[in-house]
Structure formats: structure tokens, C-alpha cells
Amino acid sequence: MSIPRQAVKYVISGGLAVVANLVVLYVLTELFGIWYITSAAIAFVFAFFTSFTLQKLWTFEDKGMTFVHRQIIRTVGVTTVSLGVNVVGIYFLVTKLGMWYMLAQIIILGLIATASFFVYKYLIFTSNNNS
């Protein structure tokens, strides 16, 4: 599959994961009365697995289940590194360059999403993922 087509699927999958996160957060907090911090943590985990499943099976069309545990662990690693890059990046852009925090976040998220796409494509969701 071509990279542009995969990139579109990647963005759609990510968008669906964001929607899943927001729906779970809202339902747990507003309908079930769960504390919003607890709801946010549960929603994050739900969105993580939503994203993982969509990226694996639809975006990168990796149907193999042999290495799924390794792929989950690697995806957790990418997510953790992305969080660190996000925090450091937004801090730098806002405090050192005087950028508006929302613009800084958009820029950092764009960079992280782009880098993550290639990490997922070439290191995590490969048809030959036995390393």
C-alpha cells in the first residue's frame, strides 16, 4: 500500500481513537459519576487499544498475531517516548521561543504523529516482525 494512503488511514485511525477517548471520558464522568481523573485514565487506556487495533489491522494491514504482544510493548514504548517529547517540546517552544501554548502543541503533535507513523510502519507493524 502506498505511503499517502496509509497516512490517510493513520490520521483517520488516530481521529477515531481521539473520539473514543472523549466519548468514554464523557460517559464515565457525566453518566456514571466517576471522578474525571479516573475517567480520563480509563479513557486513555481504551483509546490506546482502539488506536493499536485500528493501526495494526486497518492502517498497516498487519493481520498476524504471532508478535502481537511484542507489538503492544513497542507501542507502549512509542507512546511513552511521545509523551516525553511532547512535554519537553511544548515547554521549549513556549518558554524559550515565546510561542502560544496551543500553537506549540499543534506543532509538536504534528511532528510526533509524523515520526510515529514511520516507526509504526517500519518497526512495529511489519509483516516480518520477529526482531
mmCIF file of C-alpha atoms in Angstrom:
data_model
loop_
_atom_site.group_PDB
_atom_site.id
_atom_site.type_symbol
_atom_site.label_atom_id
_atom_site.label_comp_id
_atom_site.label_asym_id
_atom_site.label_seq_id
_atom_site.Cartn_x
_atom_site.Cartn_y
_atom_site.Cartn_z
ATOM 1 C CA MET A 1 0.000 0.000 0.000
ATOM 2 C CA SER A 2 1.249 3.499 -0.785
ATOM 3 C CA ILE A 3 2.515 5.760 1.984
ATOM 4 C CA PRO A 4 -0.031 8.542 1.228
ATOM 5 C CA ARG A 5 -2.912 6.063 1.508
ATOM 6 C CA GLN A 6 -1.522 4.635 4.751
ATOM 7 C CA ALA A 7 -1.001 8.150 6.086
ATOM 8 C CA VAL A 8 -4.675 8.968 5.489
ATOM 9 C CA LYS A 9 -5.722 5.748 7.240
ATOM 10 C CA TYR A 10 -3.298 6.594 10.066
ATOM 11 C CA VAL A 11 -4.907 10.010 10.580
ATOM 12 C CA ILE A 12 -8.421 8.535 10.448
ATOM 13 C CA SER A 13 -7.479 5.819 12.956
ATOM 14 C CA GLY A 14 -5.933 8.390 15.263
ATOM 15 C CA GLY A 15 -9.002 10.580 14.961
ATOM 16 C CA LEU A 16 -11.275 7.667 15.839
ATOM 17 C CA ALA A 17 -9.105 6.916 18.876
ATOM 18 C CA VAL A 18 -9.466 10.545 19.996
ATOM 19 C CA VAL A 19 -13.245 10.328 19.582
ATOM 20 C CA ALA A 20 -13.271 7.061 21.557
ATOM 21 C CA ASN A 21 -11.257 8.735 24.311
ATOM 22 C CA LEU A 22 -13.634 11.682 24.531
ATOM 23 C CA VAL A 23 -16.782 9.532 24.455
ATOM 24 C CA VAL A 24 -15.529 7.211 27.207
ATOM 25 C CA LEU A 25 -14.369 10.189 29.288
ATOM 26 C CA TYR A 26 -17.749 11.886 28.950
ATOM 27 C CA VAL A 27 -19.865 8.785 29.570
ATOM 28 C CA LEU A 28 -17.899 7.684 32.628
ATOM 29 C CA THR A 29 -17.834 11.170 34.140
ATOM 30 C CA GLU A 30 -21.273 12.512 33.265
ATOM 31 C CA LEU A 31 -23.434 9.393 33.155
ATOM 32 C CA PHE A 32 -21.726 7.173 35.718
ATOM 33 C CA GLY A 33 -20.466 9.903 38.054
ATOM 34 C CA ILE A 34 -16.867 8.685 38.046
ATOM 35 C CA TRP A 35 -14.210 11.243 39.014
ATOM 36 C CA TYR A 36 -12.902 12.876 35.844
ATOM 37 C CA ILE A 37 -9.275 11.927 36.554
ATOM 38 C CA THR A 38 -10.199 8.256 36.881
ATOM 39 C CA SER A 39 -12.385 8.567 33.789
ATOM 40 C CA ALA A 40 -9.511 10.145 31.861
ATOM 41 C CA ALA A 41 -7.155 7.296 32.768
ATOM 42 C CA ILE A 42 -9.695 4.663 31.726
ATOM 43 C CA ALA A 43 -10.459 6.586 28.524
ATOM 44 C CA PHE A 44 -6.743 6.816 27.709
ATOM 45 C CA VAL A 45 -6.301 3.047 28.014
ATOM 46 C CA PHE A 46 -9.425 2.421 25.936
ATOM 47 C CA ALA A 47 -8.218 4.842 23.255
ATOM 48 C CA PHE A 48 -4.751 3.258 23.287
ATOM 49 C CA PHE A 49 -6.162 -0.176 22.462
ATOM 50 C CA THR A 50 -8.594 1.321 19.941
ATOM 51 C CA SER A 51 -5.696 3.022 18.193
ATOM 52 C CA PHE A 52 -3.466 -0.056 18.389
ATOM 53 C CA THR A 53 -6.145 -2.284 16.872
ATOM 54 C CA LEU A 54 -7.022 0.123 14.071
ATOM 55 C CA GLN A 55 -3.368 0.834 13.240
ATOM 56 C CA LYS A 56 -2.407 -2.835 13.245
ATOM 57 C CA LEU A 57 -5.337 -4.306 11.356
ATOM 58 C CA TRP A 58 -6.525 -1.465 9.125
ATOM 59 C CA THR A 59 -3.812 1.157 8.606
ATOM 60 C CA PHE A 60 -0.843 -1.175 8.244
ATOM 61 C CA GLU A 61 -2.878 -4.306 7.400
ATOM 62 C CA ASP A 62 -0.787 -6.464 9.722
ATOM 63 C CA LYS A 63 -3.128 -9.388 10.398
ATOM 64 C CA GLY A 64 -0.508 -11.618 12.008
ATOM 65 C CA MET A 65 -0.995 -12.398 15.682
ATOM 66 C CA THR A 66 2.337 -14.115 16.346
ATOM 67 C CA PHE A 67 4.096 -10.966 17.549
ATOM 68 C CA VAL A 68 1.118 -9.010 18.904
ATOM 69 C CA HIS A 69 2.455 -8.944 22.484
ATOM 70 C CA ARG A 70 5.785 -7.560 21.281
ATOM 71 C CA GLN A 71 3.928 -5.003 19.161
ATOM 72 C CA ILE A 72 1.867 -3.848 22.141
ATOM 73 C CA ILE A 73 5.006 -3.432 24.262
ATOM 74 C CA ARG A 74 6.729 -1.486 21.484
ATOM 75 C CA THR A 75 3.648 0.685 21.021
ATOM 76 C CA VAL A 76 3.625 1.454 24.750
ATOM 77 C CA GLY A 77 7.276 2.455 24.345
ATOM 78 C CA VAL A 78 6.481 4.754 21.414
ATOM 79 C CA THR A 79 3.609 6.289 23.378
ATOM 80 C CA THR A 80 5.854 6.875 26.401
ATOM 81 C CA VAL A 81 8.608 8.472 24.315
ATOM 82 C CA SER A 82 5.982 10.578 22.525
ATOM 83 C CA LEU A 83 4.709 11.864 25.858
ATOM 84 C CA GLY A 84 8.237 12.889 26.846
ATOM 85 C CA VAL A 85 8.870 14.603 23.510
ATOM 86 C CA ASN A 86 5.512 16.359 23.804
ATOM 87 C CA VAL A 87 6.211 17.746 27.273
ATOM 88 C CA VAL A 88 9.786 18.823 26.509
ATOM 89 C CA GLY A 89 8.804 20.215 23.108
ATOM 90 C CA ILE A 90 5.902 22.311 24.332
ATOM 91 C CA TYR A 91 7.987 23.566 27.259
ATOM 92 C CA PHE A 92 10.779 24.662 24.911
ATOM 93 C CA LEU A 93 8.516 26.316 22.353
ATOM 94 C CA VAL A 94 6.526 28.201 24.990
ATOM 95 C CA THR A 95 9.221 29.213 27.489
ATOM 96 C CA LYS A 96 12.207 29.660 25.188
ATOM 97 C CA LEU A 97 10.573 30.872 21.978
ATOM 98 C CA GLY A 98 7.535 32.595 23.499
ATOM 99 C CA MET A 99 5.084 30.648 21.357
ATOM 100 C CA TRP A 100 1.383 30.377 22.278
ATOM 101 C CA TYR A 101 0.896 27.027 24.020
ATOM 102 C CA MET A 102 -1.882 25.865 21.684
ATOM 103 C CA LEU A 103 0.187 26.532 18.565
ATOM 104 C CA ALA A 104 3.158 24.845 20.221
ATOM 105 C CA GLN A 105 1.017 21.788 20.956
ATOM 106 C CA ILE A 106 -0.233 21.583 17.369
ATOM 107 C CA ILE A 107 3.325 21.765 16.023
ATOM 108 C CA ILE A 108 4.640 19.155 18.453
ATOM 109 C CA LEU A 109 1.716 16.807 17.809
ATOM 110 C CA GLY A 110 2.282 17.095 14.073
ATOM 111 C CA LEU A 111 5.956 16.204 14.470
ATOM 112 C CA ILE A 112 5.194 13.315 16.823
ATOM 113 C CA ALA A 113 2.455 11.941 14.562
ATOM 114 C CA THR A 114 4.742 12.075 11.529
ATOM 115 C CA ALA A 115 7.638 10.362 13.289
ATOM 116 C CA SER A 116 5.327 7.789 14.888
ATOM 117 C CA PHE A 117 3.824 6.888 11.519
ATOM 118 C CA PHE A 118 7.219 5.782 10.225
ATOM 119 C CA VAL A 119 8.104 3.996 13.479
ATOM 120 C CA TYR A 120 4.846 2.040 13.291
ATOM 121 C CA LYS A 121 5.252 1.336 9.583
ATOM 122 C CA TYR A 122 8.866 0.167 9.627
ATOM 123 C CA LEU A 123 9.500 -1.049 13.186
ATOM 124 C CA ILE A 124 6.244 -2.216 14.747
ATOM 125 C CA PHE A 125 3.613 -3.266 12.205
ATOM 126 C CA THR A 126 5.753 -5.096 9.708
ATOM 127 C CA SER A 127 4.823 -8.404 8.188
ATOM 128 C CA ASN A 128 8.210 -9.713 9.331
ATOM 129 C CA ASN A 129 8.205 -8.557 12.955
ATOM 130 C CA ASN A 130 10.399 -11.172 14.579
ATOM 131 C CA SER A 131 13.242 -8.982 15.791
#
